[in-house]
Every structure is written in C-alpha cells, then in structure tokens.
C-alpha cells in the first residue's frame, strides 16, 4: 500500500487529482469507471478539480458512479450526489448520460437492486463482481468506509453489490457499495485528512485491522493508495 502524506488537505487533494489524471492517461479505452464517495472531505478535491484541472481532464472518458448515498432527495444537503454536483459535476463538461446517480429518494431496497443492475451492466465483470477502474473512498473516525459501519461485517463479505445500511448514530438509511466489489476494483484510493482521522489512517496503514476501512485496505485484490495530510498521518 502506498501512503502519500502532504502538509495540507489541499496539497493532498491536488496530488490525488493528478494521480487520477495519470491513471486516466494509462487507460487506452475510451471509458473509465470511477466510484465517488461523499461526506465533506471530497468537496475540497472536487472544487480544485473543477477550478484548476478542467482543461486537463478527458471528461468524455469518465463514467461517474457512487460508492454510497444517503436515502434523501438529491437536493438535500446530506446527498452525496448533490455535493458532487454542486462542487464538480455542475462545473465541468461531463455528459449527464455518463453520470449514474443513486436515487436516494427511492425505496432503499429497490434502489439497491436497480443500481446494482446498472453497475453490473455497465462495468466489466470478474467472478461475478463488477470491476471499477477506481473507487475513491473516505473513512470515518469510527473506522467506517462507504456506508459500511463497524459491526456491519456482513456488508464486507455479502455477494450483493449494493446493500442498504444504517448509520448507527442517526439511523439514517444508506445505500452502500459492499466490500467485495470495492476490493475487486483495479484501484482503491483512500482520501482521508484531518486530526480526527489519525486512528483510522493508522488502521488503514496496517497498525491494526480494526474496522471496515482497514479490512478493505488489507484485503483488496489490487492497488490500494492513501492520500492524507500531516494532521491525519501524525507527521
Ligand atoms: C458518506 C461517505 C463516507 C465518508 C466518511 C468520511 O456517505 O458519508 O461516503 O464513507 O467517506 O463518512 O466523511 P467525511 O469526509 O465527512 O469525514
């Protein structure tokens, strides 16, 4: 696992964008399937991507999916799609037909099925699992990633591609990409910054195996990289 540490979140975000652009350059095919996480951390990356790298990005190659979504309307402040749209997708020349939104406003169980079918239909399949080119993950200070929270280990091993999960503190329903398709991605990149994330960054780096983020980092089939800052990396 490669851990990239930068003095500030903005420098980590910039390095991550440049890493994504390099991965895109390595792909000759005219598509690249990327799954985005939500939360607050990616907003910095999305803003920078839109403001400084629009001209450098082969937008026509990118197909956007989501790692997870809160079961809310897309214009809700909690929506991961809404955050990505506000900070990135509304500002760059991506075709709407290349953006595959999880419909958080629909019945969660039905939406898991619908969205999993889209992913299975659009992506290459290996051993029954979709192969994302890149899964961009965040991590919570409790060790969660995607919307797979501590104690929800069955979401790490289930055969289902997307499952309904529950945020344990708010009981908010979520739609989550499960562990196996995440670990099956060609590249998994964790973007985790800030003092509060010290413990989960240590776990991801292998100090322990505590929590879903660490489990995925340690059991992924292919490349795992971490982009973090001094505050989270205890540097
Ligand atoms: C979500 C995310 C989740 C996120 C972590 C970190 O829907 O909340 O996908 O996995 O990456 O909770 O969130 P912050 O970036 O807000 O700390």
PDB file of C-alpha atoms and ligand atoms in Angstrom:
ATOM      1  CA  UNK A   1       0.000   0.000   0.000  1.00  0.00           C
ATOM      2  CA  UNK A   2       1.293   3.444  -0.918  1.00  0.00           C
ATOM      3  CA  UNK A   3       0.652   6.222   1.598  1.00  0.00           C
ATOM      4  CA  UNK A   4       1.089   9.749   0.270  1.00  0.00           C
ATOM      5  CA  UNK A   5       1.319  12.396   3.004  1.00  0.00           C
ATOM      6  CA  UNK A   6       1.067  16.131   2.321  1.00  0.00           C
ATOM      7  CA  UNK A   7       1.292  19.178   4.601  1.00  0.00           C
ATOM      8  CA  UNK A   8      -2.302  20.250   3.979  1.00  0.00           C
ATOM      9  CA  UNK A   9      -5.610  18.766   2.758  1.00  0.00           C
ATOM     10  CA  UNK A  10      -5.429  20.994  -0.335  1.00  0.00           C
ATOM     11  CA  UNK A  11      -2.000  19.653  -1.306  1.00  0.00           C
ATOM     12  CA  UNK A  12      -3.261  16.107  -0.756  1.00  0.00           C
ATOM     13  CA  UNK A  13      -6.322  16.851  -2.906  1.00  0.00           C
ATOM     14  CA  UNK A  14      -4.157  18.296  -5.655  1.00  0.00           C
ATOM     15  CA  UNK A  15      -1.852  15.264  -5.658  1.00  0.00           C
ATOM     16  CA  UNK A  16      -4.882  12.982  -5.748  1.00  0.00           C
ATOM     17  CA  UNK A  17      -6.352  14.766  -8.775  1.00  0.00           C
ATOM     18  CA  UNK A  18      -3.022  14.481 -10.561  1.00  0.00           C
ATOM     19  CA  UNK A  19      -2.882  10.765  -9.672  1.00  0.00           C
ATOM     20  CA  UNK A  20      -6.369  10.271 -11.135  1.00  0.00           C
ATOM     21  CA  UNK A  21      -5.308  12.098 -14.319  1.00  0.00           C
ATOM     22  CA  UNK A  22      -2.278   9.816 -14.599  1.00  0.00           C
ATOM     23  CA  UNK A  23      -4.465   6.741 -14.176  1.00  0.00           C
ATOM     24  CA  UNK A  24      -6.729   8.093 -16.917  1.00  0.00           C
ATOM     25  CA  UNK A  25      -3.714   8.551 -19.226  1.00  0.00           C
ATOM     26  CA  UNK A  26      -2.746   4.901 -18.659  1.00  0.00           C
ATOM     27  CA  UNK A  27      -6.147   3.727 -19.945  1.00  0.00           C
ATOM     28  CA  UNK A  28      -6.364   3.458 -23.738  1.00  0.00           C
ATOM     29  CA  UNK A  29     -10.050   2.567 -23.678  1.00  0.00           C
ATOM     30  CA  UNK A  30     -12.479   5.425 -24.111  1.00  0.00           C
ATOM     31  CA  UNK A  31     -14.149   4.880 -20.739  1.00  0.00           C
ATOM     32  CA  UNK A  32     -13.063   4.891 -17.100  1.00  0.00           C
ATOM     33  CA  UNK A  33     -15.468   3.772 -14.385  1.00  0.00           C
ATOM     34  CA  UNK A  34     -14.956   5.767 -11.197  1.00  0.00           C
ATOM     35  CA  UNK A  35     -16.996   5.489  -7.985  1.00  0.00           C
ATOM     36  CA  UNK A  36     -17.124   8.562  -5.755  1.00  0.00           C
ATOM     37  CA  UNK A  37     -17.623   8.717  -2.012  1.00  0.00           C
ATOM     38  CA  UNK A  38     -19.419  11.513  -0.241  1.00  0.00           C
ATOM     39  CA  UNK A  39     -19.078  13.206   3.090  1.00  0.00           C
ATOM     40  CA  UNK A  40     -17.219  16.519   3.398  1.00  0.00           C
ATOM     41  CA  UNK A  41     -13.628  15.586   2.511  1.00  0.00           C
ATOM     42  CA  UNK A  42     -14.094  15.130  -1.251  1.00  0.00           C
ATOM     43  CA  UNK A  43     -15.624  18.626  -1.663  1.00  0.00           C
ATOM     44  CA  UNK A  44     -12.146  20.175  -1.493  1.00  0.00           C
ATOM     45  CA  UNK A  45     -10.908  17.813  -4.207  1.00  0.00           C
ATOM     46  CA  UNK A  46     -13.978  18.428  -6.378  1.00  0.00           C
ATOM     47  CA  UNK A  47     -13.655  22.221  -6.118  1.00  0.00           C
ATOM     48  CA  UNK A  48      -9.962  22.082  -7.070  1.00  0.00           C
ATOM     49  CA  UNK A  49     -10.631  19.600  -9.882  1.00  0.00           C
ATOM     50  CA  UNK A  50     -13.274  21.911 -11.370  1.00  0.00           C
ATOM     51  CA  UNK A  51     -11.317  25.137 -10.896  1.00  0.00           C
ATOM     52  CA  UNK A  52      -7.808  24.101 -11.981  1.00  0.00           C
ATOM     53  CA  UNK A  53      -7.956  20.819 -13.933  1.00  0.00           C
ATOM     54  CA  UNK A  54     -10.998  21.066 -16.199  1.00  0.00           C
ATOM     55  CA  UNK A  55      -8.898  21.540 -19.316  1.00  0.00           C
ATOM     56  CA  UNK A  56      -6.556  18.693 -18.347  1.00  0.00           C
ATOM     57  CA  UNK A  57      -9.260  16.081 -17.767  1.00  0.00           C
ATOM     58  CA  UNK A  58     -10.580  13.776 -20.535  1.00  0.00           C
ATOM     59  CA  UNK A  59     -14.156  14.129 -19.289  1.00  0.00           C
ATOM     60  CA  UNK A  60     -15.572  12.096 -22.184  1.00  0.00           C
ATOM     61  CA  UNK A  61     -13.757   9.022 -20.805  1.00  0.00           C
ATOM     62  CA  UNK A  62     -15.163   9.248 -17.298  1.00  0.00           C
ATOM     63  CA  UNK A  63     -18.257   7.371 -16.118  1.00  0.00           C
ATOM     64  CA  UNK A  64     -19.309   8.517 -12.652  1.00  0.00           C
ATOM     65  CA  UNK A  65     -20.891   6.182 -10.101  1.00  0.00           C
ATOM     66  CA  UNK A  66     -21.311   6.448  -6.342  1.00  0.00           C
ATOM     67  CA  UNK A  67     -19.824   4.345  -3.560  1.00  0.00           C
ATOM     68  CA  UNK A  68     -22.771   5.183  -1.377  1.00  0.00           C
ATOM     69  CA  UNK A  69     -25.700   7.514  -0.956  1.00  0.00           C
ATOM     70  CA  UNK A  70     -27.817   8.717   1.875  1.00  0.00           C
ATOM     71  CA  UNK A  71     -31.531   7.929   1.470  1.00  0.00           C
ATOM     72  CA  UNK A  72     -32.523  11.528   0.856  1.00  0.00           C
ATOM     73  CA  UNK A  73     -33.576  13.688  -2.102  1.00  0.00           C
ATOM     74  CA  UNK A  74     -30.737  14.714  -4.453  1.00  0.00           C
ATOM     75  CA  UNK A  75     -31.137  18.368  -3.446  1.00  0.00           C
ATOM     76  CA  UNK A  76     -30.873  17.528   0.260  1.00  0.00           C
ATOM     77  CA  UNK A  77     -27.743  18.905   1.983  1.00  0.00           C
ATOM     78  CA  UNK A  78     -26.957  15.323   3.004  1.00  0.00           C
ATOM     79  CA  UNK A  79     -26.909  13.989  -0.581  1.00  0.00           C
ATOM     80  CA  UNK A  80     -23.550  12.693  -1.815  1.00  0.00           C
ATOM     81  CA  UNK A  81     -24.705  13.176  -5.397  1.00  0.00           C
ATOM     82  CA  UNK A  82     -25.851  16.684  -4.514  1.00  0.00           C
ATOM     83  CA  UNK A  83     -22.434  17.504  -3.058  1.00  0.00           C
ATOM     84  CA  UNK A  84     -20.598  16.154  -6.116  1.00  0.00           C
ATOM     85  CA  UNK A  85     -22.968  18.017  -8.439  1.00  0.00           C
ATOM     86  CA  UNK A  86     -22.559  21.294  -6.557  1.00  0.00           C
ATOM     87  CA  UNK A  87     -18.750  21.124  -6.317  1.00  0.00           C
ATOM     88  CA  UNK A  88     -17.804  19.345  -9.542  1.00  0.00           C
ATOM     89  CA  UNK A  89     -20.347  17.935 -11.987  1.00  0.00           C
ATOM     90  CA  UNK A  90     -22.274  21.192 -12.488  1.00  0.00           C
ATOM     91  CA  UNK A  91     -18.994  22.926 -13.414  1.00  0.00           C
ATOM     92  CA  UNK A  92     -17.364  20.532 -15.878  1.00  0.00           C
ATOM     93  CA  UNK A  93     -18.314  19.193 -19.358  1.00  0.00           C
ATOM     94  CA  UNK A  94     -19.496  15.718 -18.341  1.00  0.00           C
ATOM     95  CA  UNK A  95     -22.426  14.301 -20.273  1.00  0.00           C
ATOM     96  CA  UNK A  96     -25.367  13.616 -17.966  1.00  0.00           C
ATOM     97  CA  UNK A  97     -25.599  10.201 -19.637  1.00  0.00           C
ATOM     98  CA  UNK A  98     -22.169   9.433 -18.107  1.00  0.00           C
ATOM     99  CA  UNK A  99     -23.372  10.179 -14.582  1.00  0.00           C
ATOM    100  CA  UNK A 100     -25.123   7.305 -12.814  1.00  0.00           C
ATOM    101  CA  UNK A 101     -26.817   8.708  -9.732  1.00  0.00           C
ATOM    102  CA  UNK A 102     -28.005   6.504  -6.882  1.00  0.00           C
ATOM    103  CA  UNK A 103     -31.618   7.626  -6.331  1.00  0.00           C
ATOM    104  CA  UNK A 104     -31.599   8.189  -2.592  1.00  0.00           C
ATOM    105  CA  UNK A 105     -35.210   9.311  -2.728  1.00  0.00           C
ATOM    106  CA  UNK A 106     -36.445   5.879  -3.897  1.00  0.00           C
ATOM    107  CA  UNK A 107     -37.270   2.808  -1.828  1.00  0.00           C
ATOM    108  CA  UNK A 108     -33.808   1.751  -0.497  1.00  0.00           C
ATOM    109  CA  UNK A 109     -34.142  -1.980  -1.115  1.00  0.00           C
ATOM    110  CA  UNK A 110     -35.496  -1.433  -4.631  1.00  0.00           C
ATOM    111  CA  UNK A 111     -32.828   1.170  -5.431  1.00  0.00           C
ATOM    112  CA  UNK A 112     -30.044  -1.216  -4.332  1.00  0.00           C
ATOM    113  CA  UNK A 113     -31.316  -3.726  -6.886  1.00  0.00           C
ATOM    114  CA  UNK A 114     -31.818  -1.144  -9.632  1.00  0.00           C
ATOM    115  CA  UNK A 115     -28.419   0.456  -9.165  1.00  0.00           C
ATOM    116  CA  UNK A 116     -26.561  -2.855  -8.849  1.00  0.00           C
ATOM    117  CA  UNK A 117     -28.095  -3.889 -12.195  1.00  0.00           C
ATOM    118  CA  UNK A 118     -26.809  -0.682 -13.811  1.00  0.00           C
ATOM    119  CA  UNK A 119     -23.300  -1.251 -12.426  1.00  0.00           C
ATOM    120  CA  UNK A 120     -23.307  -4.928 -13.461  1.00  0.00           C
ATOM    121  CA  UNK A 121     -24.495  -3.922 -16.910  1.00  0.00           C
ATOM    122  CA  UNK A 122     -22.046  -1.070 -17.498  1.00  0.00           C
ATOM    123  CA  UNK A 123     -18.850  -2.457 -15.949  1.00  0.00           C
ATOM    124  CA  UNK A 124     -16.630  -5.428 -16.843  1.00  0.00           C
ATOM    125  CA  UNK A 125     -17.420  -8.461 -14.662  1.00  0.00           C
ATOM    126  CA  UNK A 126     -14.849 -10.734 -12.958  1.00  0.00           C
ATOM    127  CA  UNK A 127     -16.004 -13.726 -10.918  1.00  0.00           C
ATOM    128  CA  UNK A 128     -19.496 -12.272 -10.805  1.00  0.00           C
ATOM    129  CA  UNK A 129     -18.311  -8.919  -9.477  1.00  0.00           C
ATOM    130  CA  UNK A 130     -18.205  -5.552 -11.293  1.00  0.00           C
ATOM    131  CA  UNK A 131     -14.711  -4.142 -11.828  1.00  0.00           C
ATOM    132  CA  UNK A 132     -14.482  -0.427 -11.125  1.00  0.00           C
ATOM    133  CA  UNK A 133     -11.353   1.199 -12.514  1.00  0.00           C
ATOM    134  CA  UNK A 134     -11.144   3.397  -9.419  1.00  0.00           C
ATOM    135  CA  UNK A 135     -13.044   3.520  -6.135  1.00  0.00           C
ATOM    136  CA  UNK A 136     -12.441   6.741  -4.219  1.00  0.00           C
ATOM    137  CA  UNK A 137     -13.067   6.135  -0.523  1.00  0.00           C
ATOM    138  CA  UNK A 138     -13.248   8.311   2.536  1.00  0.00           C
ATOM    139  CA  UNK A 139     -13.135   6.957   6.062  1.00  0.00           C
ATOM    140  CA  UNK A 140     -14.905   7.940   9.235  1.00  0.00           C
ATOM    141  CA  UNK A 141     -13.154   8.404  12.571  1.00  0.00           C
ATOM    142  CA  UNK A 142     -15.060   5.301  13.712  1.00  0.00           C
ATOM    143  CA  UNK A 143     -13.325   3.260  11.016  1.00  0.00           C
ATOM    144  CA  UNK A 144     -16.205   3.073   8.527  1.00  0.00           C
ATOM    145  CA  UNK A 145     -15.892   3.463   4.787  1.00  0.00           C
ATOM    146  CA  UNK A 146     -18.515   3.520   2.072  1.00  0.00           C
ATOM    147  CA  UNK A 147     -21.527   3.285   4.362  1.00  0.00           C
ATOM    148  CA  UNK A 148     -20.232   0.131   5.985  1.00  0.00           C
ATOM    149  CA  UNK A 149     -20.010   0.825   9.701  1.00  0.00           C
ATOM    150  CA  UNK A 150     -18.266  -1.107  12.486  1.00  0.00           C
ATOM    151  CA  UNK A 151     -20.356  -4.142  13.412  1.00  0.00           C
ATOM    152  CA  UNK A 152     -21.766  -4.455   9.883  1.00  0.00           C
ATOM    153  CA  UNK A 153     -19.177  -7.044   8.827  1.00  0.00           C
ATOM    154  CA  UNK A 154     -21.730  -8.897   6.704  1.00  0.00           C
ATOM    155  CA  UNK A 155     -21.561  -5.961   4.272  1.00  0.00           C
ATOM    156  CA  UNK A 156     -17.880  -6.730   3.734  1.00  0.00           C
ATOM    157  CA  UNK A 157     -18.499 -10.294   2.568  1.00  0.00           C
ATOM    158  CA  UNK A 158     -22.016 -10.323   1.072  1.00  0.00           C
ATOM    159  CA  UNK A 159     -22.499 -11.379  -2.556  1.00  0.00           C
ATOM    160  CA  UNK A 160     -24.801  -8.420  -3.150  1.00  0.00           C
ATOM    161  CA  UNK A 161     -23.144  -5.485  -4.919  1.00  0.00           C
ATOM    162  CA  UNK A 162     -25.136  -2.778  -3.114  1.00  0.00           C
ATOM    163  CA  UNK A 163     -26.922  -3.161   0.206  1.00  0.00           C
ATOM    164  CA  UNK A 164     -28.998  -0.990   2.481  1.00  0.00           C
ATOM    165  CA  UNK A 165     -27.090   0.020   5.597  1.00  0.00           C
ATOM    166  CA  UNK A 166     -27.976   2.061   8.650  1.00  0.00           C
ATOM    167  CA  UNK A 167     -25.908   4.930  10.016  1.00  0.00           C
ATOM    168  CA  UNK A 168     -25.703   3.754  13.669  1.00  0.00           C
ATOM    169  CA  UNK A 169     -25.832   7.199  15.281  1.00  0.00           C
ATOM    170  CA  UNK A 170     -28.622   8.736  13.220  1.00  0.00           C
ATOM    171  CA  UNK A 171     -30.405   5.565  11.999  1.00  0.00           C
ATOM    172  CA  UNK A 172     -30.315   7.174   8.554  1.00  0.00           C
ATOM    173  CA  UNK A 173     -30.687   4.579   5.801  1.00  0.00           C
ATOM    174  CA  UNK A 174     -27.886   4.436   3.293  1.00  0.00           C
ATOM    175  CA  UNK A 175     -27.275   2.611   0.008  1.00  0.00           C
ATOM    176  CA  UNK A 176     -23.750   1.188   0.107  1.00  0.00           C
ATOM    177  CA  UNK A 177     -21.355  -0.462  -2.299  1.00  0.00           C
ATOM    178  CA  UNK A 178     -20.340  -3.564  -0.409  1.00  0.00           C
ATOM    179  CA  UNK A 179     -16.882  -4.832   0.467  1.00  0.00           C
ATOM    180  CA  UNK A 180     -16.324  -7.380  -2.288  1.00  0.00           C
ATOM    181  CA  UNK A 181     -16.849  -5.070  -5.314  1.00  0.00           C
ATOM    182  CA  UNK A 182     -14.756  -2.381  -3.587  1.00  0.00           C
ATOM    183  CA  UNK A 183     -11.930  -4.860  -3.025  1.00  0.00           C
ATOM    184  CA  UNK A 184     -12.302  -6.026  -6.639  1.00  0.00           C
ATOM    185  CA  UNK A 185     -11.567  -2.577  -8.089  1.00  0.00           C
ATOM    186  CA  UNK A 186      -8.422  -2.049 -10.129  1.00  0.00           C
ATOM    187  CA  UNK A 187      -7.501   0.849  -7.837  1.00  0.00           C
ATOM    188  CA  UNK A 188      -8.746   1.774  -4.390  1.00  0.00           C
ATOM    189  CA  UNK A 189      -7.727   5.207  -3.156  1.00  0.00           C
ATOM    190  CA  UNK A 190      -8.482   6.478   0.356  1.00  0.00           C
ATOM    191  CA  UNK A 191      -8.655  10.259   0.685  1.00  0.00           C
ATOM    192  CA  UNK A 192      -8.619  10.926   4.429  1.00  0.00           C
ATOM    193  CA  UNK A 193      -7.476  14.130   6.120  1.00  0.00           C
ATOM    194  CA  UNK A 194      -7.607  15.896   9.473  1.00  0.00           C
ATOM    195  CA  UNK A 195      -6.570  15.287  13.059  1.00  0.00           C
ATOM    196  CA  UNK A 196      -9.747  13.300  13.826  1.00  0.00           C
ATOM    197  CA  UNK A 197      -8.763  10.669  11.264  1.00  0.00           C
ATOM    198  CA  UNK A 198      -5.409   9.731  12.857  1.00  0.00           C
ATOM    199  CA  UNK A 199      -6.714   6.455  14.271  1.00  0.00           C
ATOM    200  CA  UNK A 200      -8.409   5.287  11.068  1.00  0.00           C
ATOM    201  CA  UNK A 201      -5.371   6.224   8.947  1.00  0.00           C
ATOM    202  CA  UNK A 202      -3.167   4.155  11.268  1.00  0.00           C
ATOM    203  CA  UNK A 203      -5.623   1.240  10.920  1.00  0.00           C
ATOM    204  CA  UNK A 204      -5.665   1.571   7.125  1.00  0.00           C
ATOM    205  CA  UNK A 205      -1.843   1.623   7.112  1.00  0.00           C
ATOM    206  CA  UNK A 206      -1.874  -1.685   8.962  1.00  0.00           C
ATOM    207  CA  UNK A 207      -1.256  -0.854  12.602  1.00  0.00           C
ATOM    208  CA  UNK A 208      -4.392  -2.876  13.310  1.00  0.00           C
ATOM    209  CA  UNK A 209      -7.251  -4.478  11.427  1.00  0.00           C
ATOM    210  CA  UNK A 210      -9.996  -2.563  13.179  1.00  0.00           C
ATOM    211  CA  UNK A 211     -12.999  -1.506  11.157  1.00  0.00           C
ATOM    212  CA  UNK A 212     -14.301  -1.720   7.604  1.00  0.00           C
ATOM    213  CA  UNK A 213     -11.819   0.779   6.129  1.00  0.00           C
ATOM    214  CA  UNK A 214      -8.856  -1.211   7.460  1.00  0.00           C
ATOM    215  CA  UNK A 215     -10.387  -4.524   6.386  1.00  0.00           C
ATOM    216  CA  UNK A 216     -10.868  -3.274   2.826  1.00  0.00           C
ATOM    217  CA  UNK A 217      -7.371  -1.751   2.715  1.00  0.00           C
ATOM    218  CA  UNK A 218      -5.831  -5.042   3.862  1.00  0.00           C
ATOM    219  CA  UNK A 219      -7.897  -7.392   1.703  1.00  0.00           C
ATOM    220  CA  UNK A 220      -8.207  -5.508  -1.571  1.00  0.00           C
ATOM    221  CA  UNK A 221      -7.297  -7.580  -4.624  1.00  0.00           C
ATOM    222  CA  UNK A 222      -5.318  -4.847  -6.366  1.00  0.00           C
ATOM    223  CA  UNK A 223      -3.665  -1.484  -5.719  1.00  0.00           C
ATOM    224  CA  UNK A 224      -4.525   0.482  -2.567  1.00  0.00           C
ATOM    225  CA  UNK A 225      -3.272   4.014  -2.083  1.00  0.00           C
ATOM    226  CA  UNK A 226      -3.798   6.574   0.652  1.00  0.00           C
ATOM    227  CA  UNK A 227      -3.765  10.337   0.189  1.00  0.00           C
ATOM    228  CA  UNK A 228      -3.640  12.086   3.519  1.00  0.00           C
ATOM    229  CA  UNK A 229      -2.236  15.115   5.328  1.00  0.00           C
ATOM    230  CA  UNK A 230       0.203  15.652   8.195  1.00  0.00           C
ATOM    231  CA  UNK A 231      -2.657  16.096  10.668  1.00  0.00           C
ATOM    232  CA  UNK A 232      -4.112  12.657   9.976  1.00  0.00           C
ATOM    233  CA  UNK A 233      -0.793  10.930   9.412  1.00  0.00           C
ATOM    234  CA  UNK A 234       0.573  12.164  12.740  1.00  0.00           C
ATOM    235  CA  UNK A 235       3.597  13.572  10.904  1.00  0.00           C
TER     236      UNK A 235
HETATM  237  C1  LIG B   1     -20.595   9.122   3.355  1.00  0.00           C
HETATM  238  C2  LIG B   1     -19.284   8.702   2.797  1.00  0.00           C
HETATM  239  C3  LIG B   1     -18.458   8.153   3.915  1.00  0.00           C
HETATM  240  C4  LIG B   1     -17.399   9.198   4.124  1.00  0.00           C
HETATM  241  C5  LIG B   1     -16.887   9.177   5.522  1.00  0.00           C
HETATM  242  C6  LIG B   1     -15.956  10.358   5.761  1.00  0.00           C
HETATM  243  O1  LIG B   1     -21.631   8.948   2.699  1.00  0.00           O
HETATM  244  O2  LIG B   1     -20.552   9.708   4.465  1.00  0.00           O
HETATM  245  O3  LIG B   1     -19.252   8.023   1.681  1.00  0.00           O
HETATM  246  O4  LIG B   1     -17.879   6.911   3.740  1.00  0.00           O
HETATM  247  O5  LIG B   1     -16.340   8.988   3.194  1.00  0.00           O
HETATM  248  O6  LIG B   1     -18.009   9.256   6.378  1.00  0.00           O
HETATM  249  O7  LIG B   1     -16.735  11.517   5.691  1.00  0.00           O
HETATM  250  P1  LIG B   1     -16.065  12.974   5.905  1.00  0.00           P
HETATM  251  O8  LIG B   1     -15.269  13.210   4.661  1.00  0.00           O
HETATM  252  O9  LIG B   1     -17.246  13.891   6.022  1.00  0.00           O
HETATM  253  O10 LIG B   1     -15.224  12.884   7.142  1.00  0.00           O
END
